[in-house]
PDB file of C-alpha atoms and ligand atoms in Angstrom:
ATOM      1  CA  UNK A   1      42.221 -14.071  23.917  1.00 93.00           C
ATOM      2  CA  UNK A   2      39.034 -12.567  25.384  1.00 96.00           C
ATOM      3  CA  UNK A   3      35.323 -13.224  24.046  1.00 98.00           C
ATOM      4  CA  UNK A   4      33.290  -9.747  24.483  1.00 98.00           C
ATOM      5  CA  UNK A   5      29.903 -10.590  25.473  1.00 98.00           C
ATOM      6  CA  UNK A   6      27.055  -7.407  25.781  1.00 98.00           C
ATOM      7  CA  UNK A   7      23.924  -7.448  28.253  1.00 98.00           C
ATOM      8  CA  UNK A   8      22.015  -5.284  28.891  1.00 98.00           C
ATOM      9  CA  UNK A   9      22.851  -2.480  31.664  1.00 95.00           C
ATOM     10  CA  UNK A  10      19.887  -2.372  33.606  1.00 94.00           C
ATOM     11  CA  UNK A  11      16.587  -3.615  32.413  1.00 97.00           C
ATOM     12  CA  UNK A  12      14.353  -6.726  32.552  1.00 98.00           C
ATOM     13  CA  UNK A  13      16.989  -8.611  31.060  1.00 98.00           C
ATOM     14  CA  UNK A  14      19.961  -7.778  33.039  1.00 96.00           C
ATOM     15  CA  UNK A  15      19.764  -9.638  36.263  1.00 97.00           C
ATOM     16  CA  UNK A  16      18.465 -13.511  34.398  1.00 98.00           C
ATOM     17  CA  UNK A  17      21.587 -12.508  32.601  1.00 98.00           C
ATOM     18  CA  UNK A  18      23.463 -12.505  35.105  1.00 96.00           C
ATOM     19  CA  UNK A  19      22.369 -14.932  36.815  1.00 96.00           C
ATOM     20  CA  UNK A  20      22.656 -17.152  34.025  1.00 97.00           C
ATOM     21  CA  UNK A  21      26.379 -16.596  33.882  1.00 97.00           C
ATOM     22  CA  UNK A  22      26.701 -17.353  37.957  1.00 96.00           C
ATOM     23  CA  UNK A  23      24.845 -20.322  37.044  1.00 96.00           C
ATOM     24  CA  UNK A  24      27.442 -20.815  34.327  1.00 96.00           C
ATOM     25  CA  UNK A  25      30.407 -21.001  36.431  1.00 96.00           C
ATOM     26  CA  UNK A  26      31.415 -17.669  35.804  1.00 97.00           C
ATOM     27  CA  UNK A  27      32.492 -14.847  38.310  1.00 95.00           C
ATOM     28  CA  UNK A  28      31.743 -11.191  37.214  1.00 93.00           C
ATOM     29  CA  UNK A  29      31.723  -8.108  39.651  1.00 83.00           C
ATOM     30  CA  UNK A  30      29.236  -6.440  38.593  1.00 68.00           C
ATOM     31  CA  UNK A  31      29.669  -2.616  39.028  1.00 65.00           C
ATOM     32  CA  UNK A  32      26.496  -0.941  38.339  1.00 64.00           C
ATOM     33  CA  UNK A  33      28.304   1.977  37.094  1.00 70.00           C
ATOM     34  CA  UNK A  34      30.936   0.245  34.769  1.00 84.00           C
ATOM     35  CA  UNK A  35      30.809   0.080  31.694  1.00 91.00           C
ATOM     36  CA  UNK A  36      32.589  -3.339  31.794  1.00 93.00           C
ATOM     37  CA  UNK A  37      34.066  -6.634  34.047  1.00 95.00           C
ATOM     38  CA  UNK A  38      36.303  -8.994  33.247  1.00 94.00           C
ATOM     39  CA  UNK A  39      35.316 -12.505  34.952  1.00 95.00           C
ATOM     40  CA  UNK A  40      38.000 -13.522  37.038  1.00 93.00           C
ATOM     41  CA  UNK A  41      37.606 -17.706  35.733  1.00 96.00           C
ATOM     42  CA  UNK A  42      36.304 -17.899  32.469  1.00 97.00           C
ATOM     43  CA  UNK A  43      38.080 -16.159  29.639  1.00 98.00           C
ATOM     44  CA  UNK A  44      35.149 -13.458  29.098  1.00 98.00           C
ATOM     45  CA  UNK A  45      34.542  -9.662  28.865  1.00 97.00           C
ATOM     46  CA  UNK A  46      31.232  -8.175  30.048  1.00 97.00           C
ATOM     47  CA  UNK A  47      30.098  -5.428  28.306  1.00 97.00           C
ATOM     48  CA  UNK A  48      27.204  -3.371  29.562  1.00 96.00           C
ATOM     49  CA  UNK A  49      25.086  -1.588  27.214  1.00 97.00           C
ATOM     50  CA  UNK A  50      20.955  -0.459  26.302  1.00 97.00           C
ATOM     51  CA  UNK A  51      19.425  -3.747  25.035  1.00 97.00           C
ATOM     52  CA  UNK A  52      18.733  -1.760  22.005  1.00 97.00           C
ATOM     53  CA  UNK A  53      22.314  -1.283  20.751  1.00 98.00           C
ATOM     54  CA  UNK A  54      23.451  -4.874  21.292  1.00 98.00           C
ATOM     55  CA  UNK A  55      23.071  -5.709  17.798  1.00 98.00           C
ATOM     56  CA  UNK A  56      24.916  -3.197  16.517  1.00 98.00           C
ATOM     57  CA  UNK A  57      28.196  -3.938  18.306  1.00 98.00           C
ATOM     58  CA  UNK A  58      27.718  -7.412  18.191  1.00 98.00           C
ATOM     59  CA  UNK A  59      27.709  -6.927  13.695  1.00 98.00           C
ATOM     60  CA  UNK A  60      30.659  -4.219  14.456  1.00 98.00           C
ATOM     61  CA  UNK A  61      31.595  -6.801  16.364  1.00 98.00           C
ATOM     62  CA  UNK A  62      32.585  -4.322  19.402  1.00 98.00           C
ATOM     63  CA  UNK A  63      31.285  -6.947  21.100  1.00 98.00           C
ATOM     64  CA  UNK A  64      31.632 -11.375  19.598  1.00 98.00           C
ATOM     65  CA  UNK A  65      28.537 -12.319  21.130  1.00 98.00           C
ATOM     66  CA  UNK A  66      25.385 -10.876  23.371  1.00 98.00           C
ATOM     67  CA  UNK A  67      22.204 -11.532  24.796  1.00 98.00           C
ATOM     68  CA  UNK A  68      19.370  -9.878  23.826  1.00 98.00           C
ATOM     69  CA  UNK A  69      15.680 -10.000  23.400  1.00 98.00           C
ATOM     70  CA  UNK A  70      14.489 -11.484  19.810  1.00 98.00           C
ATOM     71  CA  UNK A  71      12.164  -8.832  19.014  1.00 98.00           C
ATOM     72  CA  UNK A  72      14.978  -6.535  19.407  1.00 98.00           C
ATOM     73  CA  UNK A  73      17.169  -8.705  16.777  1.00 98.00           C
ATOM     74  CA  UNK A  74      14.649  -9.353  14.791  1.00 98.00           C
ATOM     75  CA  UNK A  75      13.394  -5.220  14.669  1.00 98.00           C
ATOM     76  CA  UNK A  76      17.096  -3.874  13.749  1.00 97.00           C
ATOM     77  CA  UNK A  77      17.758  -6.762  11.172  1.00 97.00           C
ATOM     78  CA  UNK A  78      21.296  -6.442  11.630  1.00 98.00           C
ATOM     79  CA  UNK A  79      23.774  -8.962   9.798  1.00 98.00           C
ATOM     80  CA  UNK A  80      24.304 -11.540  13.538  1.00 98.00           C
ATOM     81  CA  UNK A  81      23.458 -15.035  14.007  1.00 98.00           C
ATOM     82  CA  UNK A  82      21.257 -16.194  16.571  1.00 98.00           C
ATOM     83  CA  UNK A  83      22.856 -19.045  18.346  1.00 98.00           C
ATOM     84  CA  UNK A  84      20.840 -20.135  21.446  1.00 98.00           C
ATOM     85  CA  UNK A  85      17.708 -19.390  22.877  1.00 98.00           C
ATOM     86  CA  UNK A  86      18.187 -18.898  26.624  1.00 98.00           C
ATOM     87  CA  UNK A  87      15.141 -19.388  28.104  1.00 96.00           C
ATOM     88  CA  UNK A  88      14.554 -15.777  29.664  1.00 97.00           C
ATOM     89  CA  UNK A  89      13.032 -12.869  28.741  1.00 98.00           C
ATOM     90  CA  UNK A  90      10.025 -14.619  27.611  1.00 98.00           C
ATOM     91  CA  UNK A  91       6.979 -12.113  25.913  1.00 98.00           C
ATOM     92  CA  UNK A  92       5.185 -11.565  22.982  1.00 98.00           C
ATOM     93  CA  UNK A  93       5.337  -8.678  20.416  1.00 98.00           C
ATOM     94  CA  UNK A  94       1.386  -8.446  19.610  1.00 98.00           C
ATOM     95  CA  UNK A  95      -1.427  -6.054  18.220  1.00 98.00           C
ATOM     96  CA  UNK A  96      -4.084  -4.287  20.628  1.00 98.00           C
ATOM     97  CA  UNK A  97      -7.020  -2.694  19.840  1.00 98.00           C
ATOM     98  CA  UNK A  98      -9.502  -0.837  22.387  1.00 97.00           C
ATOM     99  CA  UNK A  99     -11.921  -3.605  24.226  1.00 96.00           C
ATOM    100  CA  UNK A 100     -14.855  -2.563  22.681  1.00 93.00           C
ATOM    101  CA  UNK A 101     -13.826  -2.975  19.301  1.00 96.00           C
ATOM    102  CA  UNK A 102     -14.144  -6.422  17.358  1.00 96.00           C
ATOM    103  CA  UNK A 103     -11.440  -7.716  15.356  1.00 96.00           C
ATOM    104  CA  UNK A 104     -12.152 -11.211  12.989  1.00 95.00           C
ATOM    105  CA  UNK A 105      -8.560 -10.842  10.946  1.00 96.00           C
ATOM    106  CA  UNK A 106      -5.895  -8.210  10.759  1.00 96.00           C
ATOM    107  CA  UNK A 107      -8.113  -6.458   8.144  1.00 97.00           C
ATOM    108  CA  UNK A 108      -9.106  -4.510  10.752  1.00 97.00           C
ATOM    109  CA  UNK A 109      -5.557  -3.124  10.890  1.00 98.00           C
ATOM    110  CA  UNK A 110      -6.536  -1.588   7.122  1.00 98.00           C
ATOM    111  CA  UNK A 111      -6.391   1.869   6.233  1.00 98.00           C
ATOM    112  CA  UNK A 112      -5.810   2.303  10.720  1.00 98.00           C
ATOM    113  CA  UNK A 113      -3.137   4.294  12.653  1.00 98.00           C
ATOM    114  CA  UNK A 114      -0.854   1.810  14.800  1.00 98.00           C
ATOM    115  CA  UNK A 115       1.287   3.345  17.659  1.00 98.00           C
ATOM    116  CA  UNK A 116       4.627   1.391  18.109  1.00 98.00           C
ATOM    117  CA  UNK A 117       8.202   0.438  18.736  1.00 98.00           C
ATOM    118  CA  UNK A 118       8.684  -1.946  16.693  1.00 98.00           C
ATOM    119  CA  UNK A 119       8.454  -0.578  12.888  1.00 98.00           C
ATOM    120  CA  UNK A 120      10.279  -2.769  10.621  1.00 98.00           C
ATOM    121  CA  UNK A 121       8.435  -5.717  12.749  1.00 98.00           C
ATOM    122  CA  UNK A 122       4.818  -4.423  12.128  1.00 98.00           C
ATOM    123  CA  UNK A 123       5.407  -3.277   8.634  1.00 98.00           C
ATOM    124  CA  UNK A 124       6.560  -6.880   7.969  1.00 98.00           C
ATOM    125  CA  UNK A 125       3.471  -8.273   9.366  1.00 98.00           C
ATOM    126  CA  UNK A 126       1.284  -5.919   7.720  1.00 98.00           C
ATOM    127  CA  UNK A 127       2.971  -6.862   4.237  1.00 98.00           C
ATOM    128  CA  UNK A 128       2.867 -10.620   4.924  1.00 98.00           C
ATOM    129  CA  UNK A 129      -0.773  -9.791   5.035  1.00 98.00           C
ATOM    130  CA  UNK A 130      -1.613  -7.827   1.852  1.00 98.00           C
ATOM    131  CA  UNK A 131      -2.408  -4.840   4.450  1.00 98.00           C
ATOM    132  CA  UNK A 132      -1.931  -0.999   4.919  1.00 98.00           C
ATOM    133  CA  UNK A 133      -2.107   0.776   7.715  1.00 98.00           C
ATOM    134  CA  UNK A 134      -0.207   4.177   9.268  1.00 98.00           C
ATOM    135  CA  UNK A 135       2.779   3.097  11.720  1.00 98.00           C
ATOM    136  CA  UNK A 136       3.188   5.213  13.881  1.00 97.00           C
ATOM    137  CA  UNK A 137       6.576   5.078  15.632  1.00 98.00           C
ATOM    138  CA  UNK A 138       6.793   6.200  19.804  1.00 96.00           C
ATOM    139  CA  UNK A 139       9.959   5.209  22.374  1.00 95.00           C
ATOM    140  CA  UNK A 140       7.862   4.784  24.919  1.00 92.00           C
ATOM    141  CA  UNK A 141       4.168   4.467  26.305  1.00 95.00           C
ATOM    142  CA  UNK A 142       2.538   2.953  23.402  1.00 98.00           C
ATOM    143  CA  UNK A 143       0.126   2.060  25.209  1.00 98.00           C
ATOM    144  CA  UNK A 144      -1.302   5.078  26.196  1.00 97.00           C
ATOM    145  CA  UNK A 145      -0.931   5.910  21.935  1.00 97.00           C
ATOM    146  CA  UNK A 146      -5.295   4.780  21.476  1.00 96.00           C
ATOM    147  CA  UNK A 147      -6.504   6.951  24.787  1.00 95.00           C
ATOM    148  CA  UNK A 148      -5.465  10.076  23.725  1.00 95.00           C
ATOM    149  CA  UNK A 149      -6.552  10.061  20.078  1.00 95.00           C
ATOM    150  CA  UNK A 150      -3.107   9.179  18.543  1.00 95.00           C
ATOM    151  CA  UNK A 151      -3.068   5.914  17.509  1.00 97.00           C
ATOM    152  CA  UNK A 152      -6.416   2.852  16.945  1.00 98.00           C
ATOM    153  CA  UNK A 153      -4.038  -0.062  17.443  1.00 98.00           C
ATOM    154  CA  UNK A 154      -0.924  -0.474  19.153  1.00 98.00           C
ATOM    155  CA  UNK A 155       1.479  -3.258  18.792  1.00 98.00           C
ATOM    156  CA  UNK A 156       3.594  -4.134  21.867  1.00 98.00           C
ATOM    157  CA  UNK A 157       5.418  -6.194  24.028  1.00 98.00           C
ATOM    158  CA  UNK A 158       3.495  -8.066  26.181  1.00 98.00           C
ATOM    159  CA  UNK A 159       4.064 -10.557  29.034  1.00 98.00           C
ATOM    160  CA  UNK A 160       1.255 -10.909  31.898  1.00 97.00           C
ATOM    161  CA  UNK A 161      -1.123  -8.718  29.808  1.00 97.00           C
ATOM    162  CA  UNK A 162      -1.866  -6.561  32.654  1.00 98.00           C
ATOM    163  CA  UNK A 163      -0.730  -3.460  31.163  1.00 98.00           C
ATOM    164  CA  UNK A 164      -3.458  -3.730  28.392  1.00 98.00           C
ATOM    165  CA  UNK A 165      -5.857  -4.224  30.603  1.00 97.00           C
ATOM    166  CA  UNK A 166      -5.257  -1.287  32.877  1.00 97.00           C
ATOM    167  CA  UNK A 167      -5.124   1.126  29.509  1.00 97.00           C
ATOM    168  CA  UNK A 168      -9.090  -0.142  27.963  1.00 97.00           C
ATOM    169  CA  UNK A 169      -6.911  -2.421  25.583  1.00 98.00           C
ATOM    170  CA  UNK A 170      -7.449  -6.177  24.270  1.00 98.00           C
ATOM    171  CA  UNK A 171      -4.423  -8.203  22.511  1.00 98.00           C
ATOM    172  CA  UNK A 172      -5.514  -9.746  19.087  1.00 98.00           C
ATOM    173  CA  UNK A 173      -2.644 -10.482  17.202  1.00 97.00           C
ATOM    174  CA  UNK A 174       0.847 -12.066  18.786  1.00 98.00           C
ATOM    175  CA  UNK A 175       3.430 -11.046  15.935  1.00 98.00           C
ATOM    176  CA  UNK A 176       6.394 -12.941  17.345  1.00 98.00           C
ATOM    177  CA  UNK A 177       7.172 -14.885  20.419  1.00 98.00           C
ATOM    178  CA  UNK A 178      10.177 -13.414  21.913  1.00 98.00           C
ATOM    179  CA  UNK A 179      12.398 -14.765  24.397  1.00 98.00           C
ATOM    180  CA  UNK A 180      16.422 -13.310  25.539  1.00 98.00           C
ATOM    181  CA  UNK A 181      18.847 -15.638  22.989  1.00 98.00           C
ATOM    182  CA  UNK A 182      22.568 -15.321  22.330  1.00 98.00           C
ATOM    183  CA  UNK A 183      23.557 -13.965  19.314  1.00 98.00           C
ATOM    184  CA  UNK A 184      27.373 -13.879  18.079  1.00 98.00           C
ATOM    185  CA  UNK A 185      29.109 -12.066  15.071  1.00 98.00           C
ATOM    186  CA  UNK A 186      29.197 -13.385  11.912  1.00 98.00           C
ATOM    187  CA  UNK A 187      33.203 -13.710  11.627  1.00 98.00           C
ATOM    188  CA  UNK A 188      34.124 -15.163  15.192  1.00 98.00           C
ATOM    189  CA  UNK A 189      37.976 -16.081  14.963  1.00 98.00           C
ATOM    190  CA  UNK A 190      38.402 -20.101  15.647  1.00 97.00           C
ATOM    191  CA  UNK A 191      39.703 -18.898  18.889  1.00 97.00           C
ATOM    192  CA  UNK A 192      36.937 -17.062  20.066  1.00 98.00           C
ATOM    193  CA  UNK A 193      34.423 -19.653  18.592  1.00 98.00           C
ATOM    194  CA  UNK A 194      36.228 -21.966  20.978  1.00 98.00           C
ATOM    195  CA  UNK A 195      35.651 -19.936  24.097  1.00 98.00           C
ATOM    196  CA  UNK A 196      31.549 -19.417  22.702  1.00 98.00           C
ATOM    197  CA  UNK A 197      31.359 -23.504  22.663  1.00 98.00           C
ATOM    198  CA  UNK A 198      32.504 -23.417  26.465  1.00 98.00           C
ATOM    199  CA  UNK A 199      29.998 -21.347  27.110  1.00 98.00           C
ATOM    200  CA  UNK A 200      27.453 -22.519  25.321  1.00 98.00           C
ATOM    201  CA  UNK A 201      28.142 -25.979  26.527  1.00 97.00           C
ATOM    202  CA  UNK A 202      27.874 -24.629  30.454  1.00 97.00           C
ATOM    203  CA  UNK A 203      24.507 -22.477  29.051  1.00 97.00           C
ATOM    204  CA  UNK A 204      23.000 -25.758  27.977  1.00 96.00           C
ATOM    205  CA  UNK A 205      24.074 -27.846  31.017  1.00 95.00           C
ATOM    206  CA  UNK A 206      22.289 -25.066  33.183  1.00 95.00           C
ATOM    207  CA  UNK A 207      19.056 -25.199  31.104  1.00 94.00           C
ATOM    208  CA  UNK A 208      18.854 -29.125  30.776  1.00 92.00           C
ATOM    209  CA  UNK A 209      18.953 -28.833  34.571  1.00 93.00           C
ATOM    210  CA  UNK A 210      16.070 -26.656  34.837  1.00 91.00           C
ATOM    211  CA  UNK A 211      14.130 -28.160  32.613  1.00 90.00           C
ATOM    212  CA  UNK A 212      14.738 -31.643  34.443  1.00 91.00           C
ATOM    213  CA  UNK A 213      14.315 -32.779  38.049  1.00 91.00           C
ATOM    214  CA  UNK A 214      15.753 -35.782  39.545  1.00 93.00           C
ATOM    215  CA  UNK A 215      13.631 -38.480  41.472  1.00 93.00           C
ATOM    216  CA  UNK A 216      14.243 -40.939  43.796  1.00 94.00           C
ATOM    217  CA  UNK A 217      11.927 -43.251  45.445  1.00 95.00           C
ATOM    218  CA  UNK A 218      11.015 -46.607  47.370  1.00 96.00           C
ATOM    219  CA  UNK A 219       9.311 -49.560  44.928  1.00 95.00           C
ATOM    220  CA  UNK A 220       7.976 -52.823  46.334  1.00 96.00           C
ATOM    221  CA  UNK A 221      10.191 -55.412  44.461  1.00 96.00           C
ATOM    222  CA  UNK A 222       7.204 -56.718  42.825  1.00 95.00           C
ATOM    223  CA  UNK A 223       6.030 -53.647  40.972  1.00 95.00           C
ATOM    224  CA  UNK A 224       9.539 -52.729  40.566  1.00 93.00           C
ATOM    225  CA  UNK A 225       9.591 -53.436  36.055  1.00 92.00           C
ATOM    226  CA  UNK A 226       5.835 -51.467  36.214  1.00 94.00           C
ATOM    227  CA  UNK A 227       7.949 -48.718  37.946  1.00 93.00           C
ATOM    228  CA  UNK A 228      10.616 -48.572  35.900  1.00 91.00           C
ATOM    229  CA  UNK A 229       9.103 -48.492  32.505  1.00 91.00           C
ATOM    230  CA  UNK A 230       7.193 -45.796  33.207  1.00 91.00           C
ATOM    231  CA  UNK A 231      10.682 -44.131  34.076  1.00 89.00           C
ATOM    232  CA  UNK A 232      12.109 -42.134  31.177  1.00 79.00           C
ATOM    233  CA  UNK A 233      15.787 -41.237  32.287  1.00 63.00           C
ATOM    234  CA  UNK A 234      18.747 -40.168  30.963  1.00 61.00           C
ATOM    235  CA  UNK A 235      19.257 -44.210  30.404  1.00 70.00           C
ATOM    236  CA  UNK A 236      18.098 -46.581  32.479  1.00 78.00           C
ATOM    237  CA  UNK A 237      17.293 -45.608  35.832  1.00 86.00           C
ATOM    238  CA  UNK A 238      19.009 -46.847  38.796  1.00 91.00           C
ATOM    239  CA  UNK A 239      17.805 -49.088  41.411  1.00 93.00           C
ATOM    240  CA  UNK A 240      19.720 -49.916  44.753  1.00 94.00           C
ATOM    241  CA  UNK A 241      18.140 -52.226  47.095  1.00 94.00           C
ATOM    242  CA  UNK A 242      16.543 -50.961  50.659  1.00 94.00           C
ATOM    243  CA  UNK A 243      17.664 -51.903  53.905  1.00 92.00           C
ATOM    244  CA  UNK A 244      13.865 -53.289  54.071  1.00 91.00           C
ATOM    245  CA  UNK A 245      13.465 -56.954  52.524  1.00 93.00           C
ATOM    246  CA  UNK A 246      11.438 -56.697  49.261  1.00 95.00           C
ATOM    247  CA  UNK A 247      11.424 -52.751  48.605  1.00 96.00           C
ATOM    248  CA  UNK A 248      14.187 -50.999  45.702  1.00 96.00           C
ATOM    249  CA  UNK A 249      15.211 -47.528  45.676  1.00 96.00           C
ATOM    250  CA  UNK A 250      14.986 -46.253  42.690  1.00 95.00           C
ATOM    251  CA  UNK A 251      16.660 -42.698  40.887  1.00 94.00           C
ATOM    252  CA  UNK A 252      15.795 -41.414  37.592  1.00 93.00           C
ATOM    253  CA  UNK A 253      15.839 -37.634  35.897  1.00 91.00           C
ATOM    254  CA  UNK A 254      12.087 -36.577  34.747  1.00 91.00           C
ATOM    255  CA  UNK A 255      11.363 -33.856  32.561  1.00 90.00           C
ATOM    256  CA  UNK A 256       9.278 -30.090  33.857  1.00 85.00           C
ATOM    257  CA  UNK A 257       6.737 -31.124  30.734  1.00 86.00           C
ATOM    258  CA  UNK A 258       6.542 -35.051  31.835  1.00 87.00           C
ATOM    259  CA  UNK A 259       6.747 -34.620  35.460  1.00 86.00           C
ATOM    260  CA  UNK A 260       3.228 -34.215  36.975  1.00 90.00           C
ATOM    261  CA  UNK A 261       1.514 -36.976  34.654  1.00 92.00           C
ATOM    262  CA  UNK A 262       4.388 -39.809  35.314  1.00 93.00           C
ATOM    263  CA  UNK A 263       4.488 -38.718  39.231  1.00 92.00           C
ATOM    264  CA  UNK A 264       0.849 -39.770  39.403  1.00 94.00           C
ATOM    265  CA  UNK A 265       1.801 -42.795  37.512  1.00 94.00           C
ATOM    266  CA  UNK A 266       4.436 -43.740  39.796  1.00 94.00           C
ATOM    267  CA  UNK A 267       2.119 -43.166  42.682  1.00 94.00           C
ATOM    268  CA  UNK A 268      -0.803 -45.518  41.311  1.00 95.00           C
ATOM    269  CA  UNK A 269       1.754 -48.068  40.262  1.00 95.00           C
ATOM    270  CA  UNK A 270       2.675 -48.863  44.019  1.00 95.00           C
ATOM    271  CA  UNK A 271       6.164 -45.632  44.584  1.00 95.00           C
ATOM    272  CA  UNK A 272       6.144 -44.393  48.153  1.00 95.00           C
ATOM    273  CA  UNK A 273       8.497 -41.611  49.866  1.00 94.00           C
ATOM    274  CA  UNK A 274       8.452 -40.092  46.239  1.00 93.00           C
ATOM    275  CA  UNK A 275      11.529 -37.024  46.783  1.00 94.00           C
ATOM    276  CA  UNK A 276      11.619 -34.726  43.885  1.00 91.00           C
ATOM    277  CA  UNK A 277      15.135 -32.745  43.841  1.00 93.00           C
ATOM    278  CA  UNK A 278      16.367 -29.510  41.208  1.00 93.00           C
ATOM    279  CA  UNK A 279      19.560 -30.504  39.554  1.00 93.00           C
ATOM    280  CA  UNK A 280      21.797 -27.963  39.502  1.00 91.00           C
ATOM    281  CA  UNK A 281      24.109 -28.950  36.298  1.00 90.00           C
ATOM    282  CA  UNK A 282      23.392 -31.770  33.725  1.00 89.00           C
ATOM    283  CA  UNK A 283      26.007 -32.936  31.985  1.00 88.00           C
ATOM    284  CA  UNK A 284      25.300 -34.925  29.049  1.00 76.00           C
TER     285      UNK A 284
HETATM  286  O1  LIG B 301      17.362   0.615  29.005  1.00 87.58           O
HETATM  287  P1  LIG B 301      17.528   0.227  28.140  1.00 87.58           P
HETATM  288  O2  LIG B 301      16.710   0.342  26.393  1.00 87.58           O
HETATM  289  O3  LIG B 301      18.318  -1.421  27.903  1.00 87.58           O
HETATM  290  O4  LIG B 301      15.909  -1.509  28.654  1.00 87.58           O
HETATM  291  P2  LIG B 301      14.297  -1.138  27.821  1.00 87.58           P
HETATM  292  O5  LIG B 301      13.637  -0.222  28.662  1.00 87.58           O
HETATM  293  O6  LIG B 301      14.606  -0.944  26.470  1.00 87.58           O
HETATM  294  O7  LIG B 301      13.590  -2.856  27.584  1.00 87.58           O
HETATM  295  P3  LIG B 301      13.688  -3.368  29.263  1.00 87.58           P
HETATM  296  O8  LIG B 301      14.223  -3.468  29.875  1.00 87.58           O
HETATM  297  O9  LIG B 301      11.876  -3.419  29.139  1.00 87.58           O
HETATM  298  O10 LIG B 301      12.919  -4.887  28.421  1.00 87.58           O
HETATM  299  C1  LIG B 301      14.075  -5.573  27.901  1.00 87.58           C
HETATM  300  C2  LIG B 301      13.431  -6.701  27.247  1.00 87.58           C
HETATM  301  O11 LIG B 301      13.397  -7.201  27.845  1.00 87.58           O
HETATM  302  C3  LIG B 301      12.703  -6.493  26.164  1.00 87.58           C
HETATM  303  O12 LIG B 301      13.406  -6.095  24.832  1.00 87.58           O
HETATM  304  C4  LIG B 301      11.786  -7.806  25.832  1.00 87.58           C
HETATM  305  O13 LIG B 301      12.843  -8.935  25.107  1.00 87.58           O
HETATM  306  C5  LIG B 301      11.950  -8.675  27.216  1.00 87.58           C
HETATM  307  N1  LIG B 301      10.554  -8.402  27.760  1.00 87.58           N
HETATM  308  C6  LIG B 301      10.121  -9.352  28.576  1.00 87.58           C
HETATM  309  C7  LIG B 301       9.795  -7.615  28.086  1.00 87.58           C
HETATM  310  C8  LIG B 301       8.612  -7.899  28.879  1.00 87.58           C
HETATM  311  N2  LIG B 301       8.888  -8.856  29.096  1.00 87.58           N
HETATM  312  C9  LIG B 301       7.984  -6.810  29.035  1.00 87.58           C
HETATM  313  N3  LIG B 301       6.553  -7.047  29.707  1.00 87.58           N
HETATM  314  N4  LIG B 301       9.972  -5.871  27.370  1.00 87.58           N
HETATM  315  C10 LIG B 301       9.601  -5.036  28.174  1.00 87.58           C
HETATM  316  N5  LIG B 301       7.743  -5.427  28.366  1.00 87.58           N
HETATM  317  C11 LIG B 301       6.828  -3.587  28.732  1.00 87.58           C
HETATM  318  C12 LIG B 301       6.059  -3.676  27.479  1.00 87.58           C
HETATM  319  O14 LIG B 301       6.787  -2.891  27.167  1.00 87.58           O
HETATM  320  C13 LIG B 301       4.779  -3.460  28.490  1.00 87.58           C
HETATM  321  O15 LIG B 301       5.169  -2.015  28.560  1.00 87.58           O
HETATM  322  O16 LIG B 301       6.301  -4.402  29.940  1.00 87.58           O
HETATM  323  C14 LIG B 301       4.348  -4.567  29.583  1.00 87.58           C
HETATM  324  C15 LIG B 301       3.741  -5.080  29.600  1.00 87.58           C
HETATM  325  O17 LIG B 301       4.079  -5.884  30.435  1.00 87.58           O
HETATM  326  P4  LIG B 301       2.648  -6.832  31.047  1.00 87.58           P
HETATM  327  O18 LIG B 301       3.136  -8.011  32.358  1.00 87.58           O
HETATM  328  O19 LIG B 301       2.468  -5.211  31.773  1.00 87.58           O
HETATM  329  O20 LIG B 301       1.966  -7.918  30.042  1.00 87.58           O
HETATM  330 ZN1  LIG B 302      16.066  -0.398  25.280  1.00 87.58          ZN
END
């Protein structure tokens, strides 16, 4: 029994999807022109597909699970479960209008023409705001639509914002925050679910490790209590005596979000020789 995973064949999510599998210790030979590939050391078969097709394949149980952007999942409205956010492919789906125009609320869009590749999500947004507008579905280069007179506004994915900027547009309303997620078929067998649980355990360990750093520092013993109180750690920090009398080595784990804040406080409290080391996996 193998679990069948669909990932993007090529494009923005492909490399990060392959990297995540690698970080989970799963070896897959990445034949660029292959439709599928088998892991040599995990019960997983990987299908390489267009991202837009992944929700349908998972609903139809051609694949059991998939890695795909939330924007695609919610646009396609297939009967599949979103199981886990994967932490890559982050972007937002936003309404944008020409730079010179003044947008104060969604009412701006009343009666306007909106070009997008996401007609379902735009329709949902308009409905929720009681607005009627004309949706022009186009499949690519949405950002040029206002310039050629095809639309008054667009709704497209944005990450850095430079595409909008280069086309004289301004982002005025994010309607969905998106990142790659793991989706699954609604009716996995218990055996399939067991394999998925193993994979999820690994993915969560990789994600936790990425969000945390291992910190080692030297502390004068008379400051130990204060320094330890600053460290959240997994349990309590590890404290080892240094060869030099009156000093200890303290080891702990800090999350990325609190990191700089705590490092500054540690320095102020007298910590020295602070080393910060990436963590590869975190099993807790
Ligand atoms: O061939 P296939 O159908 O599989 O690929 P695709 O061309 O449909 O998709 P692809 O590879 O472009 O994107 C795959 C997924 O990556 C999307 O569905 C999103 O979930 C995610 N993603 C993250 C993005 C972006 N960031 C992104 N910036 N997808 C597209 N863009 C585009 C956007 O459409 C716009 O043209 O990048 C441009 C904007 O980028 P900035 O940086 O200029 O703002
Ligand atoms: Zn696509």
